[in-house]
Tab-separated table of N, CA and C in Angstrom:
chain	number	residue	atom	x	y	z
A	1	MET	N	-70.292	-124.252	-131.010
A	1	MET	CA	-69.330	-125.366	-131.773
A	1	MET	C	-68.010	-124.565	-132.456
A	2	THR	N	-66.932	-124.898	-131.907
A	2	THR	CA	-65.829	-123.899	-132.275
A	2	THR	C	-65.088	-124.810	-133.332
A	3	THR	N	-64.847	-123.797	-134.424
A	3	THR	CA	-64.299	-124.428	-135.902
A	3	THR	C	-62.623	-124.496	-135.490
A	4	LEU	N	-62.121	-125.499	-135.770
A	4	LEU	CA	-60.674	-125.685	-135.665
A	4	LEU	C	-59.955	-125.075	-136.536
A	5	PRO	N	-58.818	-124.067	-136.207
A	5	PRO	CA	-57.970	-123.991	-137.252
A	5	PRO	C	-57.658	-124.813	-138.550
A	6	HIS	N	-57.539	-124.632	-139.819
A	6	HIS	CA	-57.222	-125.446	-140.921
A	6	HIS	C	-55.893	-125.541	-140.798
A	7	PRO	N	-55.106	-126.570	-140.629
A	7	PRO	CA	-53.622	-126.901	-140.682
A	7	PRO	C	-53.241	-126.100	-142.270
A	8	LEU	N	-52.072	-125.867	-141.856
A	8	LEU	CA	-51.616	-124.968	-142.810
A	8	LEU	C	-50.867	-126.018	-144.108
A	9	PHE	N	-51.244	-125.465	-145.340
A	9	PHE	CA	-51.266	-126.481	-146.543
A	9	PHE	C	-50.786	-125.244	-147.560
A	10	THR	N	-49.445	-125.860	-148.208
A	10	THR	CA	-49.406	-124.997	-149.592
A	10	THR	C	-48.798	-125.781	-150.559
A	11	VAL	N	-49.129	-125.152	-151.723
A	11	VAL	CA	-48.839	-125.696	-153.153
A	11	VAL	C	-47.954	-124.569	-153.975
A	12	THR	N	-46.866	-124.807	-154.017
A	12	THR	CA	-45.888	-123.651	-154.722
A	12	THR	C	-45.653	-124.405	-156.062
A	13	VAL	N	-45.897	-123.730	-157.058
A	13	VAL	CA	-45.673	-123.973	-158.564
A	13	VAL	C	-44.348	-122.884	-158.876
A	14	GLU	N	-43.459	-124.415	-159.372
A	14	GLU	CA	-42.136	-123.831	-160.125
A	14	GLU	C	-42.233	-124.329	-161.279
A	15	THR	N	-42.178	-123.512	-162.811
A	15	THR	CA	-41.914	-123.995	-164.041
A	15	THR	C	-40.500	-124.002	-164.757
A	16	GLY	N	-40.338	-124.877	-165.422
A	16	GLY	CA	-39.248	-125.225	-166.443
A	16	GLY	C	-39.580	-125.299	-167.707
A	17	PRO	N	-38.379	-125.680	-168.644
A	17	PRO	CA	-38.802	-126.205	-170.122
A	17	PRO	C	-39.148	-127.544	-169.693
A	18	GLY	N	-40.469	-127.700	-170.030
A	18	GLY	CA	-40.970	-128.922	-170.359
A	18	GLY	C	-41.347	-129.489	-169.008
A	19	THR	N	-40.904	-128.650	-167.819
A	19	THR	CA	-41.202	-129.580	-166.674
A	19	THR	C	-42.166	-128.410	-165.531
A	20	VAL	N	-42.891	-129.026	-164.725
A	20	VAL	CA	-43.513	-128.282	-164.006
A	20	VAL	C	-43.448	-128.920	-162.223
A	21	HIS	N	-43.128	-128.336	-161.419
A	21	HIS	CA	-42.685	-128.765	-160.055
A	21	HIS	C	-43.802	-128.263	-159.209
A	22	LEU	N	-44.454	-129.236	-158.561
A	22	LEU	CA	-45.370	-128.495	-157.247
A	22	LEU	C	-44.865	-128.934	-155.992
A	23	ARG	N	-44.265	-128.073	-155.223
A	23	ARG	CA	-43.971	-128.355	-154.062
A	23	ARG	C	-45.092	-128.142	-152.718
A	24	ILE	N	-45.209	-129.335	-152.136
A	24	ILE	CA	-46.524	-129.744	-151.183
A	24	ILE	C	-46.060	-129.637	-149.735
A	25	GLY	N	-46.787	-128.944	-148.861
A	25	GLY	CA	-46.156	-128.399	-147.693
A	25	GLY	C	-47.809	-128.768	-146.815
A	26	GLY	N	-47.144	-129.383	-145.784
A	26	GLY	CA	-48.503	-129.565	-144.895
A	26	GLY	C	-49.190	-131.132	-145.028
A	27	ASP	N	-50.554	-130.781	-144.469
A	27	ASP	CA	-51.305	-132.237	-144.572
A	27	ASP	C	-52.253	-132.143	-145.768
A	28	LEU	N	-51.950	-133.135	-146.696
A	28	LEU	CA	-52.787	-133.659	-147.685
A	28	LEU	C	-53.958	-134.582	-147.476
A	29	ASP	N	-55.304	-133.797	-147.245
A	29	ASP	CA	-56.390	-134.517	-146.620
A	29	ASP	C	-57.369	-134.350	-147.425
A	30	TYR	N	-58.648	-134.591	-146.561
A	30	TYR	CA	-59.924	-134.291	-147.338
A	30	TYR	C	-60.121	-132.985	-147.677
A	31	ASP	N	-59.566	-132.006	-146.788
A	31	ASP	CA	-59.838	-130.600	-146.743
A	31	ASP	C	-58.845	-129.839	-147.643
A	32	THR	N	-57.743	-130.349	-148.164
A	32	THR	CA	-56.976	-129.866	-149.200
A	32	THR	C	-56.535	-130.606	-150.272
A	33	SER	N	-57.101	-131.768	-150.299
A	33	SER	CA	-56.892	-132.697	-151.848
A	33	SER	C	-57.255	-131.626	-152.952
A	34	GLY	N	-58.473	-131.169	-152.834
A	34	GLY	CA	-59.178	-130.493	-154.043
A	34	GLY	C	-58.137	-129.415	-154.645
A	35	GLU	N	-57.623	-128.707	-153.523
A	35	GLU	CA	-56.741	-127.605	-153.963
A	35	GLU	C	-55.235	-128.178	-154.741
A	36	LEU	N	-54.908	-129.236	-154.450
A	36	LEU	CA	-53.771	-129.747	-155.188
A	36	LEU	C	-54.122	-130.465	-156.414
A	37	ALA	N	-55.511	-130.952	-156.500
A	37	ALA	CA	-55.809	-131.508	-157.674
A	37	ALA	C	-56.211	-130.285	-158.805
A	38	ALA	N	-56.851	-129.249	-158.312
A	38	ALA	CA	-57.120	-128.352	-158.877
A	38	ALA	C	-55.656	-127.331	-159.709
A	39	ARG	N	-54.700	-127.193	-158.669
A	39	ARG	CA	-53.379	-126.694	-159.009
A	39	ARG	C	-52.613	-127.525	-160.157
A	40	ALA	N	-52.730	-128.830	-159.932
A	40	ALA	CA	-52.109	-129.817	-160.802
A	40	ALA	C	-52.749	-129.851	-162.331
A	41	ASP	N	-54.102	-130.154	-162.602
A	41	ASP	CA	-54.775	-129.644	-163.635
A	41	ASP	C	-54.827	-128.403	-164.189
A	42	ALA	N	-54.606	-127.231	-163.583
A	42	ALA	CA	-54.342	-126.034	-164.090
A	42	ALA	C	-53.238	-126.090	-164.664
A	43	CYS	N	-51.888	-126.593	-163.887
A	43	CYS	CA	-50.560	-126.547	-164.480
A	43	CYS	C	-50.639	-127.274	-165.718
A	44	LEU	N	-51.190	-128.643	-165.897
A	44	LEU	CA	-51.092	-129.377	-167.052
A	44	LEU	C	-51.520	-128.789	-168.421
A	45	GLU	N	-52.501	-127.984	-167.981
A	45	GLU	CA	-53.598	-127.112	-169.264
A	45	GLU	C	-52.729	-126.157	-169.379
A	46	ALA	N	-52.174	-125.394	-168.453
A	46	ALA	CA	-51.450	-124.032	-168.945
A	46	ALA	C	-50.123	-124.309	-169.566
A	47	HIS	N	-49.444	-125.238	-168.978
A	47	HIS	CA	-47.877	-125.319	-169.437
A	47	HIS	C	-47.568	-126.789	-170.432
A	48	GLY	N	-48.767	-127.668	-170.824
A	48	GLY	CA	-48.650	-128.850	-171.300
A	48	GLY	C	-46.802	-129.161	-171.127
A	49	PRO	N	-46.733	-129.771	-170.041
A	49	PRO	CA	-45.460	-130.333	-169.593
A	49	PRO	C	-44.971	-131.836	-169.910
A	50	ASP	N	-43.712	-132.076	-169.804
A	50	ASP	CA	-43.496	-133.587	-170.413
A	50	ASP	C	-43.360	-134.205	-168.967
A	51	ALA	N	-42.974	-133.490	-168.137
A	51	ALA	CA	-43.047	-134.035	-166.552
A	51	ALA	C	-43.683	-133.050	-165.682
A	52	LEU	N	-44.349	-133.845	-164.857
A	52	LEU	CA	-44.787	-132.948	-163.771
A	52	LEU	C	-44.177	-133.597	-162.152
A	53	HIS	N	-43.579	-133.026	-161.543
A	53	HIS	CA	-42.592	-133.360	-160.115
A	53	HIS	C	-43.629	-132.834	-159.178
A	54	LEU	N	-44.067	-133.703	-158.455
A	54	LEU	CA	-44.705	-133.483	-157.258
A	54	LEU	C	-43.777	-133.592	-155.777
A	55	ASP	N	-43.010	-132.618	-155.682
A	55	ASP	CA	-41.968	-132.520	-154.268
A	55	ASP	C	-42.636	-132.309	-152.738
A	56	CYS	N	-42.573	-133.616	-152.336
A	56	CYS	CA	-43.238	-134.178	-151.026
A	56	CYS	C	-42.326	-133.750	-149.709
A	57	THR	N	-41.165	-133.174	-149.869
A	57	THR	CA	-40.330	-132.507	-149.205
A	57	THR	C	-41.027	-132.199	-147.580
A	58	GLU	N	-42.207	-131.367	-147.980
A	58	GLU	CA	-42.761	-130.812	-146.696
A	58	GLU	C	-43.966	-131.364	-146.235
A	59	LEU	N	-44.274	-132.432	-146.951
A	59	LEU	CA	-45.622	-133.183	-146.802
A	59	LEU	C	-45.409	-133.907	-145.111
A	60	ARG	N	-46.585	-133.489	-144.384
A	60	ARG	CA	-46.484	-134.033	-143.026
A	60	ARG	C	-47.579	-135.052	-142.602
A	61	MET	N	-48.863	-135.158	-143.700
A	61	MET	CA	-49.852	-136.298	-143.568
A	61	MET	C	-50.153	-136.306	-144.771
A	62	CYS	N	-50.894	-137.636	-145.104
A	62	CYS	CA	-51.407	-138.071	-146.131
A	62	CYS	C	-52.456	-139.132	-145.765
A	63	ASP	N	-53.832	-138.727	-145.908
A	63	ASP	CA	-54.966	-139.375	-145.570
A	63	ASP	C	-55.488	-140.059	-146.704
A	64	SER	N	-56.519	-141.143	-147.014
A	64	SER	CA	-56.806	-141.812	-147.868
A	64	SER	C	-57.465	-140.916	-149.129
A	65	MET	N	-58.037	-139.429	-148.722
A	65	MET	CA	-58.450	-138.811	-149.908
A	65	MET	C	-56.939	-138.017	-150.246
A	66	GLY	N	-55.989	-138.206	-149.812
A	66	GLY	CA	-54.803	-137.680	-150.293
A	66	GLY	C	-54.358	-138.776	-151.219
A	67	VAL	N	-54.282	-139.583	-151.061
A	67	VAL	CA	-54.037	-140.738	-151.906
A	67	VAL	C	-54.744	-140.932	-153.094
A	68	SER	N	-56.018	-140.549	-152.832
A	68	SER	CA	-57.043	-140.621	-154.242
A	68	SER	C	-56.755	-139.467	-154.820
A	69	THR	N	-56.344	-138.405	-154.388
A	69	THR	CA	-55.805	-137.156	-155.283
A	69	THR	C	-54.510	-137.699	-156.069
A	70	LEU	N	-53.635	-138.276	-155.608
A	70	LEU	CA	-52.267	-138.602	-155.847
A	70	LEU	C	-52.643	-139.702	-157.127
A	71	LEU	N	-53.676	-140.274	-157.182
A	71	LEU	CA	-54.104	-141.214	-157.962
A	71	LEU	C	-54.550	-140.640	-159.292
A	72	LEU	N	-55.587	-139.773	-159.017
A	72	LEU	CA	-56.347	-138.702	-159.906
A	72	LEU	C	-55.317	-137.916	-160.717
A	73	ILE	N	-54.297	-137.415	-160.226
A	73	ILE	CA	-53.295	-137.060	-160.809
A	73	ILE	C	-52.587	-137.883	-161.497
A	74	HIS	N	-52.310	-138.978	-161.190
A	74	HIS	CA	-51.589	-140.020	-162.103
A	74	HIS	C	-52.544	-140.079	-163.480
A	75	ARG	N	-53.853	-140.372	-163.451
A	75	ARG	CA	-54.628	-140.534	-164.276
A	75	ARG	C	-54.616	-139.581	-165.405
A	76	SER	N	-54.676	-138.019	-164.796
A	76	SER	CA	-54.581	-137.056	-165.819
A	76	SER	C	-53.142	-136.945	-166.543
A	77	THR	N	-52.035	-137.469	-165.822
A	77	THR	CA	-50.649	-137.217	-166.521
A	77	THR	C	-50.686	-138.433	-167.478
A	78	ALA	N	-51.053	-139.826	-167.180
A	78	ALA	CA	-50.921	-140.456	-168.080
A	78	ALA	C	-51.788	-140.156	-169.225
A	79	ALA	N	-53.159	-139.893	-168.804
A	79	ALA	CA	-53.742	-139.719	-170.329
A	79	ALA	C	-53.289	-138.560	-171.184
A	80	ARG	N	-52.285	-137.481	-170.583
A	80	ARG	CA	-51.655	-136.649	-171.277
A	80	ARG	C	-50.304	-136.834	-171.890
A	81	GLY	N	-49.961	-138.197	-171.448
A	81	GLY	CA	-48.498	-138.603	-171.816
A	81	GLY	C	-47.381	-137.868	-170.898
A	82	VAL	N	-47.545	-137.339	-169.696
A	82	VAL	CA	-46.992	-136.857	-168.824
A	82	VAL	C	-46.310	-137.710	-167.862
A	83	ARG	N	-45.212	-137.665	-167.908
A	83	ARG	CA	-44.228	-138.539	-166.623
A	83	ARG	C	-44.660	-137.718	-165.269
A	84	LEU	N	-45.206	-138.629	-164.283
A	84	LEU	CA	-45.172	-138.160	-162.957
A	84	LEU	C	-44.314	-138.571	-161.894
A	85	HIS	N	-43.651	-137.670	-161.328
A	85	HIS	CA	-42.668	-138.117	-160.350
A	85	HIS	C	-43.090	-137.614	-158.577
A	86	LEU	N	-42.664	-138.642	-157.877
A	86	LEU	CA	-42.765	-138.328	-156.800
A	86	LEU	C	-41.217	-137.686	-155.959
A	87	ASP	N	-41.203	-136.636	-155.833
A	87	ASP	CA	-39.905	-136.095	-155.147
A	87	ASP	C	-39.696	-136.230	-153.813
A	88	SER	N	-39.003	-136.928	-153.083
A	88	SER	CA	-38.450	-136.757	-151.474
A	88	SER	C	-39.921	-137.220	-150.978
A	89	PRO	N	-40.376	-138.491	-151.366
A	89	PRO	CA	-41.416	-139.145	-150.620
A	89	PRO	C	-41.208	-139.437	-149.111
A	90	PRO	N	-42.186	-138.891	-148.084
A	90	PRO	CA	-41.406	-139.388	-146.768
A	90	PRO	C	-41.939	-140.742	-146.453
A	91	PRO	N	-40.950	-141.029	-145.429
A	91	PRO	CA	-41.307	-142.836	-145.112
A	91	PRO	C	-42.873	-143.256	-145.191
A	92	PHE	N	-43.807	-142.391	-144.544
A	92	PHE	CA	-44.977	-142.630	-144.476
A	92	PHE	C	-45.721	-142.691	-145.827
A	93	LEU	N	-45.468	-142.218	-146.650
A	93	LEU	CA	-46.079	-141.736	-148.013
A	93	LEU	C	-45.624	-143.335	-148.721
A	94	GLU	N	-44.315	-143.398	-148.741
A	94	GLU	CA	-43.680	-144.794	-149.289
A	94	GLU	C	-44.516	-146.217	-148.559
A	95	ARG	N	-44.662	-145.972	-147.400
A	95	ARG	CA	-45.505	-147.010	-146.888
A	95	ARG	C	-46.863	-147.135	-147.453
A	96	ILE	N	-47.517	-146.259	-147.357
A	96	ILE	CA	-48.975	-146.292	-147.932
A	96	ILE	C	-49.155	-146.671	-149.340
A	97	LEU	N	-48.155	-145.928	-150.099
A	97	LEU	CA	-47.939	-146.672	-151.467
A	97	LEU	C	-47.347	-147.921	-151.591
A	98	ALA	N	-46.764	-148.356	-150.943
A	98	ALA	CA	-46.221	-149.960	-150.915
A	98	ALA	C	-47.545	-150.693	-150.711
A	99	VAL	N	-48.505	-150.509	-149.420
A	99	VAL	CA	-49.142	-151.007	-148.882
A	99	VAL	C	-50.456	-151.319	-149.819
A	100	THR	N	-50.795	-150.283	-150.657
A	100	THR	CA	-52.049	-149.913	-151.889
A	100	THR	C	-51.548	-150.518	-152.889
A	101	GLY	N	-50.203	-150.911	-153.138
A	101	GLY	CA	-49.632	-151.656	-154.244
A	101	GLY	C	-49.545	-150.407	-155.619
A	102	THR	N	-49.758	-149.125	-155.089
A	102	THR	CA	-49.630	-148.123	-156.270
A	102	THR	C	-48.195	-147.363	-156.427
A	103	ARG	N	-47.383	-147.758	-155.654
A	103	ARG	CA	-46.025	-147.324	-155.881
A	103	ARG	C	-45.332	-147.465	-157.137
A	104	HIS	N	-45.738	-148.383	-157.912
A	104	HIS	CA	-45.100	-148.349	-159.405
A	104	HIS	C	-45.701	-147.182	-160.063
A	105	LEU	N	-46.696	-146.410	-159.563
A	105	LEU	CA	-47.164	-145.572	-160.661
A	105	LEU	C	-46.729	-144.073	-160.800
A	106	PHE	N	-45.520	-144.152	-159.757
A	106	PHE	CA	-44.892	-142.941	-159.718
A	106	PHE	C	-43.400	-142.974	-159.655
A	107	GLU	N	-42.585	-142.233	-160.562
A	107	GLU	CA	-41.223	-142.217	-160.553
A	107	GLU	C	-40.447	-141.446	-159.590
A	108	THR	N	-39.569	-141.593	-159.155
A	108	THR	CA	-38.801	-140.865	-158.308
A	108	THR	C	-37.220	-141.144	-158.611
A	109	SER	N	-36.435	-140.221	-157.919
A	109	SER	CA	-34.863	-140.659	-157.828
A	109	SER	C	-34.660	-141.649	-156.914
A	110	GLY	N	-33.494	-142.373	-157.070
A	110	GLY	CA	-33.410	-143.399	-156.268
A	110	GLY	C	-34.596	-144.146	-156.036
A	111	ALA	N	-35.368	-144.407	-157.140
A	111	ALA	CA	-36.707	-145.163	-156.607
A	111	ALA	C	-36.238	-146.612	-156.372
A	112	ASP	N	-35.133	-147.250	-156.959
A	112	ASP	CA	-34.548	-148.589	-156.388
A	112	ASP	C	-34.455	-148.962	-154.977
A	113	GLU	N	-34.171	-147.983	-154.161
A	113	GLU	CA	-33.622	-148.122	-152.858
A	113	GLU	C	-34.962	-148.075	-152.037
A	114	GLN	N	-36.008	-147.168	-152.384
A	114	GLN	CA	-37.184	-146.716	-151.571
A	114	GLN	C	-38.026	-147.564	-151.256
A	115	PRO	N	-38.572	-148.309	-152.481
A	115	PRO	CA	-39.456	-149.403	-152.542
A	115	PRO	C	-39.372	-150.545	-151.748
A	116	GLU	N	-38.068	-151.009	-151.647
A	116	GLU	CA	-37.537	-151.888	-150.694
A	116	GLU	C	-37.686	-151.681	-149.029
A	117	GLN	N	-37.207	-150.574	-148.825
A	117	GLN	CA	-37.400	-150.082	-147.400
A	117	GLN	C	-38.854	-150.041	-147.112
A	118	ALA	N	-39.631	-149.579	-148.121
A	118	ALA	CA	-41.323	-149.527	-147.806
A	118	ALA	C	-41.602	-150.793	-147.392
A	119	GLN	N	-41.244	-151.791	-148.080
A	119	GLN	CA	-41.688	-153.332	-147.791
A	119	GLN	C	-41.333	-153.569	-146.827
A	120	ALA	N	-39.983	-153.300	-146.319
A	120	ALA	CA	-39.427	-153.721	-144.965
A	120	ALA	C	-40.205	-152.890	-143.807
A	121	ASP	N	-40.479	-152.060	-144.220
A	121	ASP	CA	-41.323	-151.145	-142.823
A	121	ASP	C	-42.816	-151.671	-142.942
A	122	GLU	N	-43.321	-151.975	-143.835
A	122	GLU	CA	-44.721	-152.760	-144.097
A	122	GLU	C	-44.852	-153.660	-142.997
A	123	GLY	N	-43.962	-154.694	-142.696
A	123	GLY	CA	-44.096	-155.658	-141.785
A	123	GLY	C	-43.977	-155.294	-140.280
A	124	THR	N	-43.169	-154.218	-140.087
A	124	THR	CA	-42.904	-153.514	-139.038
A	124	THR	C	-44.272	-152.735	-138.583
A	125	MET	N	-44.823	-152.118	-139.709
A	125	MET	CA	-46.203	-151.340	-139.520
A	125	MET	C	-47.478	-152.328	-138.835
A	126	TYR	N	-47.248	-153.454	-139.169
A	126	TYR	CA	-48.447	-154.388	-138.980
A	126	TYR	C	-47.729	-155.268	-137.620
A	127	GLY	N	-46.634	-155.070	-137.001
A	127	GLY	CA	-46.235	-155.694	-136.057
A	127	GLY	C	-45.884	-157.270	-136.206
A	128	VAL	N	-45.329	-157.682	-137.801
A	128	VAL	CA	-44.995	-158.981	-137.911
A	128	VAL	C	-43.291	-158.579	-138.424
A	129	PRO	N	-42.586	-159.678	-138.487
A	129	PRO	CA	-41.247	-159.300	-138.907
A	129	PRO	C	-41.617	-159.160	-140.609
A	130	PRO	N	-40.421	-158.303	-141.004
A	130	PRO	CA	-40.312	-157.761	-142.313
A	130	PRO	C	-39.985	-159.113	-143.151
A	131	ARG	N	-40.391	-159.265	-144.375
A	131	ARG	CA	-40.225	-160.342	-145.376
A	131	ARG	C	-38.549	-160.501	-145.751
A	132	THR	N	-38.215	-161.872	-145.651
A	132	THR	CA	-37.095	-161.875	-146.326
A	132	THR	C	-36.997	-162.091	-147.879
A	133	PRO	N	-36.020	-162.322	-148.691
A	133	PRO	CA	-35.700	-162.579	-150.079
A	133	PRO	C	-36.260	-164.290	-150.090
A	134	SER	N	-35.580	-165.132	-149.122
A	134	SER	CA	-35.996	-166.118	-149.183
A	134	SER	C	-37.351	-166.772	-148.879
A	135	GLY	N	-38.133	-165.572	-148.427
A	135	GLY	CA	-39.648	-166.430	-148.282
A	135	GLY	C	-40.320	-165.545	-147.270
């Protein structure tokens, strides 16, 4: 049996006064979620930030284990009183969070516009027309 190469996954840490940014690249899945969780926990312990930003600009895919890891990070930050931000979440991640009802757990810039688009895309994803404000 041949082992397939592991997809490239990166987590880059940038710190500032009271803030930690984790830049996530590649596929967040069963094989890589542990790395993100460990890195986030280490940053929370070492830096004691007021805010943790997960920059998802380069995120290509997120499976159920990836979502579970995002929720695990949310629990860790909430327990410490740290604000958790999802920066630049791709449309597929917005849809996943909207469908699972977990979108409200993460702060973003321009958050007022993105969840509405995710709700509109949700209907398209299941092959039904999007919901309208009237019903």
